[in-house]
Coordinates of C-alpha atoms in Angstrom, one line a residue:
M1 CA 129.1 106.0 56.2
L2 CA 126.9 104.5 58.9
K3 CA 128.0 107.3 61.2
R4 CA 127.2 109.9 58.3
L5 CA 123.6 108.2 58.1
F6 CA 123.0 108.5 61.7
Q7 CA 124.0 112.1 61.7
Q8 CA 122.3 113.0 58.5
H9 CA 118.8 111.6 59.9
K10 CA 119.4 112.6 63.6
M11 CA 118.9 108.9 64.7
G12 CA 117.9 108.3 68.1
P13 CA 117.5 105.0 69.9
S14 CA 114.1 104.1 68.5
F15 CA 115.7 104.7 65.0
G16 CA 118.3 102.2 65.9
V17 CA 115.9 99.6 67.0
T18 CA 113.7 100.0 63.9
L19 CA 116.7 99.6 61.7
G20 CA 118.1 96.6 63.6
V21 CA 114.5 94.9 63.3
V22 CA 114.5 95.6 59.4
L23 CA 118.1 94.2 59.0
M24 CA 117.1 91.0 61.0
I25 CA 113.9 90.5 58.9
C26 CA 115.5 91.1 55.6
G27 CA 118.4 88.9 56.6
P28 CA 117.0 85.6 56.2
I29 CA 115.1 86.4 52.8
S30 CA 118.5 87.9 51.5
F31 CA 120.2 84.5 52.5
L32 CA 117.8 82.6 50.6
L33 CA 118.5 84.6 47.5
I34 CA 122.1 84.2 47.9
R35 CA 121.9 80.7 48.5
V36 CA 119.8 79.7 45.5
F37 CA 122.1 81.3 43.1
S38 CA 125.2 79.8 44.6
E39 CA 124.6 76.0 44.7
K40 CA 123.2 73.6 42.3
S41 CA 120.2 71.6 43.0
E42 CA 120.2 67.7 42.5
Y43 CA 116.2 67.4 42.2
W44 CA 115.2 70.5 40.9
D45 CA 114.9 69.2 37.3
H46 CA 112.8 66.5 38.5
V47 CA 110.4 68.5 40.8
A48 CA 110.1 71.5 38.0
T49 CA 109.2 68.9 35.3
Y50 CA 106.8 66.5 36.9
L51 CA 105.7 67.8 40.3
L52 CA 105.7 71.7 40.1
P53 CA 102.8 72.0 37.8
K54 CA 100.7 69.8 40.1
Y55 CA 101.8 71.9 43.1
M56 CA 100.7 75.3 41.4
Q57 CA 97.6 73.8 40.3
N58 CA 96.5 72.5 43.8
T59 CA 97.6 75.8 45.4
G60 CA 95.7 78.0 43.0
I61 CA 92.4 75.9 43.2
I62 CA 92.4 76.0 47.0
A63 CA 93.2 79.6 47.2
L64 CA 90.6 80.5 44.6
G65 CA 88.0 78.3 46.1
V66 CA 88.5 79.4 49.8
A67 CA 88.7 83.0 48.7
V68 CA 85.1 82.9 47.0
A69 CA 83.5 80.8 49.7
A70 CA 84.9 82.7 52.6
A71 CA 84.0 86.0 51.1
C72 CA 80.4 84.6 50.6
I73 CA 80.1 83.4 54.1
G74 CA 81.8 86.5 55.6
V75 CA 79.6 89.0 53.5
F76 CA 76.2 87.1 54.0
T77 CA 76.9 87.0 57.8
A78 CA 78.0 90.8 58.2
Y79 CA 75.0 92.0 56.0
F80 CA 72.2 90.4 58.2
M81 CA 74.0 90.9 61.2
T82 CA 74.2 94.5 60.5
F83 CA 70.9 95.5 58.9
F84 CA 68.4 93.1 60.0
D85 CA 66.8 91.7 63.3
F86 CA 66.1 88.1 63.6
P87 CA 65.7 85.2 66.1
L88 CA 68.7 84.7 68.3
K89 CA 70.7 87.6 66.8
R90 CA 72.6 88.2 70.2
I91 CA 73.7 84.8 70.4
F92 CA 74.8 84.3 66.7
R93 CA 76.5 87.6 67.2
W94 CA 78.9 85.9 69.5
L95 CA 78.9 82.5 67.9
V96 CA 79.8 83.9 64.4
L97 CA 83.4 84.7 65.5
L98 CA 84.2 81.6 67.6
P99 CA 85.5 79.4 64.5
L100 CA 88.6 81.8 64.8
A101 CA 89.4 79.9 68.1
I102 CA 89.9 76.7 66.2
P103 CA 92.9 76.2 64.1
P104 CA 92.3 75.0 60.8
Y105 CA 94.6 71.9 61.3
I106 CA 92.5 71.0 64.5
G107 CA 89.2 71.3 62.4
A108 CA 90.7 69.2 59.7
V109 CA 91.4 66.4 62.1
V110 CA 87.8 66.5 63.7
Y111 CA 86.2 66.4 60.4
F112 CA 88.0 63.4 59.2
G113 CA 87.6 61.6 62.5
M114 CA 83.6 62.3 62.4
L115 CA 83.4 61.3 58.6
S116 CA 85.6 58.2 58.8
Y117 CA 84.3 54.5 58.6
T118 CA 84.5 54.5 62.6
G119 CA 83.3 58.2 62.9
V120 CA 79.9 59.3 64.4
V121 CA 78.3 60.2 60.9
Q122 CA 79.1 56.7 59.4
Q123 CA 77.9 55.0 62.5
F124 CA 74.7 56.9 62.6
L125 CA 74.0 56.0 58.8
R126 CA 74.8 52.4 59.3
G127 CA 73.0 52.0 62.6
P128 CA 69.8 53.6 63.0
L129 CA 69.2 54.5 59.5
G130 CA 70.3 51.0 58.2
L131 CA 72.2 52.1 55.0
E132 CA 75.0 50.2 53.6
G133 CA 78.3 51.7 52.8
P134 CA 80.8 52.5 51.5
F135 CA 79.9 56.2 51.5
K136 CA 82.5 57.7 49.2
S137 CA 80.8 61.0 49.2
L138 CA 81.9 61.4 52.7
N139 CA 85.7 61.4 52.0
I140 CA 86.9 64.7 53.1
M141 CA 90.7 64.1 52.6
N142 CA 90.6 65.7 49.1
I143 CA 90.9 69.3 47.6
G144 CA 87.1 69.9 48.3
G145 CA 87.8 68.9 51.8
V146 CA 90.8 71.5 52.4
I147 CA 88.7 74.3 50.8
F148 CA 85.6 73.2 53.1
I149 CA 87.9 73.5 56.1
F150 CA 89.7 76.7 55.3
S151 CA 86.5 78.3 54.4
I152 CA 84.4 77.4 57.6
F153 CA 87.2 78.4 59.9
L154 CA 88.7 81.5 58.2
Y155 CA 85.5 83.3 57.1
P156 CA 85.4 85.4 60.4
Y157 CA 88.5 87.4 59.0
V158 CA 86.1 88.5 56.3
Y159 CA 83.0 88.8 58.5
A160 CA 84.9 91.0 61.2
I161 CA 86.5 93.6 58.5
T162 CA 83.4 93.9 56.3
Y163 CA 80.9 94.1 59.6
T164 CA 82.9 97.0 60.8
F165 CA 82.8 98.8 57.6
M166 CA 79.1 98.4 57.4
Q167 CA 78.7 99.8 61.2
R168 CA 80.6 102.8 60.1
Q169 CA 78.9 103.6 57.0
A170 CA 76.9 107.0 56.7
N171 CA 73.1 105.4 57.2
Q172 CA 71.7 108.5 55.0
F173 CA 73.2 106.6 52.0
I174 CA 71.1 103.6 52.7
E175 CA 68.0 105.8 53.6
S176 CA 68.5 107.9 50.4
A177 CA 68.4 104.8 48.4
R178 CA 65.4 103.6 50.1
T179 CA 63.6 107.0 49.5
L180 CA 64.6 106.5 45.7
G181 CA 62.7 103.1 45.6
Y182 CA 65.5 100.7 45.9
S183 CA 64.9 97.3 47.4
M184 CA 67.3 96.1 50.1
K185 CA 68.5 93.5 47.5
E186 CA 69.2 96.2 45.1
I187 CA 71.1 98.4 47.7
F188 CA 73.1 95.5 48.5
F189 CA 74.4 94.9 45.0
K190 CA 74.4 98.3 43.9
L191 CA 75.5 100.5 46.8
L192 CA 77.1 98.2 49.6
I193 CA 79.1 95.8 47.4
P194 CA 80.9 98.9 45.3
L195 CA 81.3 100.7 48.6
M196 CA 83.0 97.9 50.4
R197 CA 85.1 96.6 47.8
V198 CA 88.5 97.8 49.7
P199 CA 87.6 95.9 52.9
L200 CA 86.2 92.9 51.1
I201 CA 89.4 92.6 48.9
S202 CA 91.8 93.4 51.9
S203 CA 89.9 90.6 54.2
V204 CA 90.0 88.0 51.5
T205 CA 93.7 88.6 50.9
L206 CA 94.2 88.0 54.5
V207 CA 92.4 84.7 53.9
V208 CA 94.5 83.7 51.1
L209 CA 97.7 84.4 52.8
E210 CA 96.6 82.2 55.6
V211 CA 95.8 79.4 53.1
L212 CA 99.2 79.8 51.4
S213 CA 101.2 79.6 54.5
D214 CA 99.4 76.7 56.0
Y215 CA 101.0 73.3 56.3
G216 CA 99.0 71.3 58.9
V217 CA 95.7 71.0 56.7
V218 CA 97.1 70.2 53.5
N219 CA 99.7 67.7 54.7
Y220 CA 97.3 65.8 57.1
Y221 CA 94.6 65.5 54.1
G222 CA 97.5 64.5 51.5
V223 CA 97.2 67.4 49.3
P224 CA 100.3 68.2 47.6
T225 CA 100.9 72.2 47.7
F226 CA 103.9 74.4 47.8
S227 CA 103.9 74.3 51.7
T228 CA 104.1 70.4 51.8
A229 CA 106.5 70.3 48.8
I230 CA 109.0 72.8 50.5
F231 CA 109.0 70.6 53.9
K232 CA 109.3 67.3 52.0
T233 CA 111.9 68.5 49.6
W234 CA 113.6 69.8 52.6
F235 CA 113.4 66.9 54.9
S236 CA 112.6 63.8 52.9
M237 CA 115.1 64.4 49.8
G238 CA 117.5 66.6 51.9
D239 CA 117.5 69.2 49.2
V240 CA 117.7 72.5 50.7
T241 CA 118.5 74.2 47.4
T242 CA 115.2 72.8 45.7
A243 CA 113.4 73.7 48.9
I244 CA 114.6 77.3 48.7
R245 CA 113.7 77.6 44.9
L246 CA 110.2 76.4 46.1
A247 CA 110.0 78.8 48.7
L248 CA 111.1 81.7 46.4
L249 CA 108.4 80.6 43.9
L250 CA 105.9 80.9 46.9
I251 CA 107.0 84.3 47.8
S252 CA 106.5 85.4 44.0
I253 CA 102.9 84.1 44.4
V254 CA 102.3 86.2 47.8
L255 CA 103.9 89.2 46.1
T256 CA 101.5 88.6 43.3
V257 CA 98.5 88.5 45.7
L258 CA 99.6 91.7 47.3
T259 CA 100.2 93.6 44.3
T260 CA 96.9 92.7 42.8
E261 CA 95.3 93.8 46.0
R262 CA 96.7 97.0 45.7
L263 CA 96.0 97.5 42.3
L264 CA 92.4 96.6 42.9
V265 CA 91.9 99.0 45.8
R266 CA 93.8 101.6 44.3
R267 CA 91.8 105.0 44.3
K268 CA 88.8 103.1 45.3
R269 CA 88.7 104.4 48.8
F270 CA 85.7 106.4 50.2
G271 CA 86.1 109.2 52.6
L272 CA 82.9 109.1 54.8
A273 CA 84.6 110.7 57.8
Q274 CA 82.7 113.9 57.3
A275 CA 79.2 112.3 56.7
K276 CA 76.9 112.8 59.6
R277 CA 76.6 109.2 60.9
T278 CA 73.2 108.1 62.4
P279 CA 72.3 104.8 64.0
I280 CA 71.4 102.3 61.4
K281 CA 67.6 101.4 61.4
V282 CA 67.5 97.7 61.8
R283 CA 64.5 95.8 60.1
A284 CA 63.2 92.9 61.8
L285 CA 62.7 89.7 59.6
K286 CA 59.3 87.9 60.0
G287 CA 58.0 84.7 58.6
W288 CA 60.2 82.6 56.3
R289 CA 62.6 85.0 55.9
A290 CA 63.5 85.0 59.6
I291 CA 63.6 81.3 59.7
G292 CA 65.8 81.1 56.6
V293 CA 68.3 83.6 58.0
T294 CA 68.4 82.0 61.4
S295 CA 68.8 78.7 59.9
G296 CA 71.7 79.9 57.9
F297 CA 73.4 81.5 60.9
A298 CA 72.8 78.1 62.8
V299 CA 74.4 75.9 60.0
I300 CA 77.5 78.1 59.7
T301 CA 77.9 78.4 63.2
S302 CA 77.5 74.6 64.1
L303 CA 79.8 73.7 61.3
G304 CA 82.5 76.2 62.4
F305 CA 82.6 75.7 66.2
I306 CA 79.6 73.8 67.9
I307 CA 80.0 70.6 66.0
P308 CA 84.0 70.3 66.3
T309 CA 83.8 71.6 69.9
L310 CA 81.2 69.0 70.8
Q311 CA 83.1 66.2 69.1
L312 CA 86.4 67.3 70.7
I313 CA 84.9 67.1 74.2
Q314 CA 83.5 63.5 73.7
W315 CA 86.8 62.4 72.6
A316 CA 88.5 64.0 75.3
L317 CA 86.3 62.4 77.8
M318 CA 87.2 59.1 76.2
A319 CA 90.9 59.8 76.1
L320 CA 91.4 61.2 79.7
D321 CA 92.8 57.9 81.0
S322 CA 95.3 57.3 78.1
V323 CA 96.6 60.9 78.2
Q324 CA 99.6 62.0 80.6
L325 CA 98.1 65.0 82.2
R326 CA 101.4 65.5 84.0
G327 CA 103.2 65.5 80.9
L328 CA 100.5 67.9 79.3
S329 CA 101.1 70.2 82.1
K330 CA 104.8 70.7 81.1
I331 CA 103.6 71.3 77.5
L332 CA 101.1 73.8 78.5
L333 CA 104.0 75.6 80.4
H334 CA 106.1 75.6 77.4
T335 CA 103.5 76.7 75.1
I336 CA 102.3 79.6 77.4
S337 CA 105.8 80.9 78.4
L338 CA 106.8 81.1 74.5
A339 CA 103.8 82.7 73.7
A340 CA 103.9 85.2 76.4
C341 CA 107.8 86.0 75.6
V342 CA 107.0 86.5 71.9
A343 CA 104.1 88.7 72.5
A344 CA 105.9 90.9 75.0
V345 CA 108.8 91.3 72.6
V346 CA 106.5 92.3 69.7
V347 CA 104.6 94.8 72.0
V348 CA 107.8 96.5 72.8
V349 CA 109.3 96.6 69.7
G350 CA 106.3 97.5 68.0
L351 CA 105.7 100.6 70.3
V352 CA 109.6 101.6 69.6
I353 CA 108.7 101.5 65.8
A354 CA 105.4 103.2 65.9
H355 CA 106.9 106.0 68.1
N356 CA 109.8 106.4 65.7
T357 CA 107.4 106.5 62.8
R358 CA 105.2 109.2 64.5
K359 CA 108.2 111.2 65.9
R360 CA 110.3 111.6 62.6
Q361 CA 107.3 111.4 60.0
R362 CA 110.0 110.6 57.0
T363 CA 109.2 108.5 54.0
F364 CA 112.4 106.4 54.9
D365 CA 110.7 105.7 58.3
H366 CA 107.6 104.8 57.0
V367 CA 109.2 102.3 54.5
M368 CA 111.3 100.7 57.3
A369 CA 108.2 100.2 59.5
K370 CA 106.3 98.5 56.6
L371 CA 109.6 96.2 56.1
T372 CA 109.2 95.3 59.7
I373 CA 105.9 93.9 59.3
S374 CA 106.4 92.1 55.9
G375 CA 107.0 88.8 57.5
Y376 CA 103.3 88.3 58.1
A377 CA 103.0 87.9 54.4
L378 CA 105.4 85.3 54.2
P379 CA 104.3 81.7 54.5
G380 CA 105.7 79.9 57.5
A381 CA 107.7 77.5 55.4
V382 CA 109.4 80.2 53.8
I383 CA 110.4 81.9 57.2
A384 CA 111.7 78.6 58.5
I385 CA 114.0 78.0 55.7
G386 CA 115.5 81.5 55.8
V387 CA 115.8 81.7 59.6
T388 CA 117.5 78.1 59.7
M389 CA 120.1 79.0 57.0
S390 CA 120.8 82.4 58.8
F391 CA 121.1 81.1 62.2
I392 CA 123.5 78.1 61.1
A393 CA 125.6 80.7 59.4
L394 CA 125.6 82.9 62.3
D395 CA 126.6 79.9 64.6
R396 CA 129.5 79.2 62.2
F397 CA 130.5 82.5 62.0
I398 CA 130.5 82.9 65.9
S399 CA 132.4 79.6 66.4
G400 CA 135.2 80.5 64.1
F401 CA 136.3 83.1 66.4
G402 CA 136.5 80.4 69.3
I403 CA 133.7 82.3 71.4
Y404 CA 131.6 79.1 72.3
E405 CA 134.8 77.5 73.5
V406 CA 135.4 80.4 75.9
L407 CA 131.9 80.3 77.0
G408 CA 132.3 76.8 77.9
F409 CA 130.3 75.0 74.9
G410 CA 133.6 73.1 73.9
T411 CA 133.7 72.2 70.3
K412 CA 129.8 72.7 69.7
T413 CA 129.2 74.9 66.7
L414 CA 125.5 75.0 66.7
V415 CA 124.4 76.7 69.6
I416 CA 121.9 79.5 68.9
S417 CA 120.5 77.6 66.0
S418 CA 119.8 74.7 68.5
S419 CA 118.1 76.9 71.1
I420 CA 114.8 78.4 71.4
V421 CA 116.4 81.9 70.4
M422 CA 115.8 80.8 66.9
L423 CA 112.3 79.9 67.3
G424 CA 111.4 83.1 69.1
F425 CA 113.2 85.3 66.4
A426 CA 111.0 83.4 63.8
L427 CA 107.6 83.9 65.6
I428 CA 108.5 87.6 66.0
M429 CA 109.4 88.0 62.5
R430 CA 106.0 86.3 61.7
F431 CA 103.7 88.3 64.0
M432 CA 105.3 91.6 64.3
A433 CA 102.6 93.1 62.0
I434 CA 99.9 92.1 64.4
G435 CA 101.5 94.0 67.3
Y436 CA 102.6 97.2 65.2
N437 CA 99.5 97.5 63.6
N438 CA 97.3 97.7 66.6
I439 CA 99.8 100.1 68.3
E440 CA 100.1 102.4 65.2
S441 CA 96.4 102.5 65.0
G442 CA 96.1 103.4 68.6
M443 CA 98.9 106.2 68.2
T444 CA 97.1 107.6 65.3
Q445 CA 93.7 108.0 67.1
L446 CA 95.6 109.4 70.2
G447 CA 97.5 112.1 68.0
D448 CA 100.7 113.9 68.6
G449 CA 99.4 116.6 71.2
Y450 CA 99.9 114.9 74.5
Y451 CA 103.3 113.5 73.5
Y452 CA 104.6 117.0 72.5
A453 CA 102.9 118.7 75.4
A454 CA 105.0 116.3 77.6
R455 CA 108.1 117.2 75.7
L456 CA 107.6 120.7 76.4
M457 CA 107.0 120.1 80.1
G458 CA 110.7 118.8 80.2
L459 CA 110.1 115.1 79.9
K460 CA 112.7 113.3 77.7
S461 CA 111.3 111.2 74.6
Y462 CA 111.3 108.0 76.4
Q463 CA 109.6 109.6 79.5
A464 CA 106.9 111.0 77.4
V465 CA 106.1 107.5 75.9
L466 CA 106.3 105.7 79.3
Q467 CA 104.5 108.1 81.2
V468 CA 102.0 109.5 78.8
D469 CA 101.4 107.3 75.6
V470 CA 101.6 103.7 77.4
P471 CA 98.8 104.4 79.9
M472 CA 96.8 106.0 77.3
L473 CA 97.5 103.0 74.6
K474 CA 96.7 100.7 77.4
T475 CA 93.8 98.9 75.3
A476 CA 95.8 98.8 72.1
L477 CA 98.9 97.4 74.0
L478 CA 96.8 94.7 75.8
S479 CA 94.9 93.8 72.5
S480 CA 98.3 93.5 70.7
F481 CA 99.7 91.1 73.2
A482 CA 96.4 89.0 73.4
L483 CA 96.3 88.7 69.6
V484 CA 100.0 87.8 69.2
F485 CA 99.9 85.5 72.2
V486 CA 96.7 83.4 70.6
D487 CA 98.6 83.5 67.2
V488 CA 101.7 82.1 68.7
L489 CA 99.7 79.6 70.6
K490 CA 98.1 78.2 67.3
E491 CA 101.2 78.3 65.2
L492 CA 102.4 75.1 63.6
P493 CA 104.8 75.1 60.6
L494 CA 107.4 77.4 62.5
T495 CA 107.0 75.5 65.8
L496 CA 107.2 72.2 64.2
V497 CA 110.4 72.8 62.5
L498 CA 112.4 75.2 64.4
R499 CA 111.7 74.0 67.9
P500 CA 114.8 72.7 69.9
F501 CA 115.0 69.1 70.9
N502 CA 112.5 68.0 73.6
F503 CA 110.5 71.1 73.2
T504 CA 106.9 70.4 72.5
T505 CA 103.9 72.9 72.4
L506 CA 100.2 72.2 72.4
A507 CA 100.3 72.7 68.4
T508 CA 102.8 70.1 67.8
R509 CA 101.5 67.7 70.3
V510 CA 98.0 67.8 68.5
Y511 CA 100.1 67.4 65.1
E512 CA 102.0 64.5 66.5
Y513 CA 98.8 62.6 68.0
A514 CA 97.0 63.2 64.6
N515 CA 99.9 61.8 62.5
D516 CA 100.1 58.8 64.5
E517 CA 96.4 58.5 64.0
M518 CA 95.7 59.0 67.8
I519 CA 92.8 61.4 67.3
H520 CA 91.1 60.9 70.6
E521 CA 94.4 61.9 72.5
A522 CA 94.8 64.8 70.3
S523 CA 91.5 66.1 71.4
V524 CA 92.7 67.2 74.9
A525 CA 95.5 69.6 73.7
S526 CA 93.0 70.8 71.0
L527 CA 90.6 71.8 73.6
L528 CA 93.2 73.7 75.5
I529 CA 94.1 75.6 72.4
I530 CA 90.5 76.4 71.7
G531 CA 89.9 77.5 75.2
I532 CA 92.8 80.0 75.3
S533 CA 92.2 81.3 71.7
M534 CA 88.6 82.4 72.8
M535 CA 90.1 84.9 74.9
S536 CA 91.3 86.7 71.5
V537 CA 87.9 86.0 69.8
W538 CA 86.3 87.7 73.1
L539 CA 88.6 90.8 72.8
L540 CA 87.7 90.8 69.1
Y541 CA 83.9 90.7 69.9
R542 CA 84.2 93.3 72.3
M543 CA 86.0 95.7 69.9
L544 CA 83.3 95.0 67.2
N545 CA 80.5 95.7 69.4
K546 CA 81.7 98.5 71.6
E547 CA 79.5 100.9 69.6
D548 CA 76.4 98.8 69.7

């Protein structure tokens, strides 16, 4: 049957790679479905009756709160950055993206340390101001604090997408509205908001997916959500089946979010490609308006980047003597090597899948391409359980044939599942979407002409890709590598659960220090993550402003 399928669709190596990736990605999810229906759960009735309503309530409140707050901040910054000129605009254009360089779990640690009893804020209130505590309003370890952390560090997703959309709109629409007597306020609500519903909904959906997949922030702040419930049920109770059922419920929430997004944006796309684009006429703000907008940007960028970074630098200077820099260099090597290997695989596989989709142009291939990037929509806790169960089953299957004994592993049965291979696979599954989407977008802009011209000149398919497509897709390939590299660098849930023994990354070291209340020691590794992550932000800044 498989041979007939290959002959029917004239499959080549690129199709085989695509199909293999689809099977590997769908395998862990299928394993979860099989496992949940084949075994009974000891604690499920208790969890479903007493704990599940709280998990759903907290997860829903956090997701909704972050969606609203991130949308407001992102649209505000994108609107004024696009249509107005104000003091320090060139500086804020760069600063407004920098919160992306700080992972939310690091931001959570920093703000807790700053607002705690011994933190700089309460020391200032008790010292120079002479106020007496306790300052209960400064307690950030609650749902409100979680919403604040996610909103202030994830709003750049909304800003980047909506800013790009506003930049590409036909300026005559704005000018026509002005000619008709509409004010900028009326233009914003009656014209821009309806026009940018699609990018706004898509960007907010991306933020919500990031919130649902998070583990570090909600766990550190002690707020029970689906992510913390999955890990605690799995490791504390030892009940894998209950953890899988919670994971499947979380998947259903994710699917609901994605389905809602599709329904909201369906038939609401605007085709402006044929409109004559003219440069946007930027209006200069003066007086109290300029002061207000500049102050707003100053508050947002200070809360999202400047204040946390300065606090981390102060803590790092205090902790340099207690942090083992030699051990940190080894951790840095682990982190960079893992991120580089995963990014390289994602770029190569993404290029092959994009080439297969372009070459064959069949619905089946487009569906497979979408399946290969579905891992990004799955929370890290779900991927961790599915990959772990799948690799353990694979190990047992291989050891059953005595292969491990022949290879010199003796009676050891868990070989692959206790190696770096399992973590690497999970990270590739998680971030394949980032690499593929950038490469696919680059190929769409490039078109098919160069590839088929090379084929007419006698080059084989792989030769045309390597000698023609790769050089012309250099920017897309490098950007894909950089973005995946930084995302792997910041990834916490998968690395924390699936890493082999004695393998530590910068993200897990920050989590370990913070969990042990060694906040100052965690600052050194945090600054390394932020410094490397700024590379991705710089790349995004260049892409957003290349037309300015």
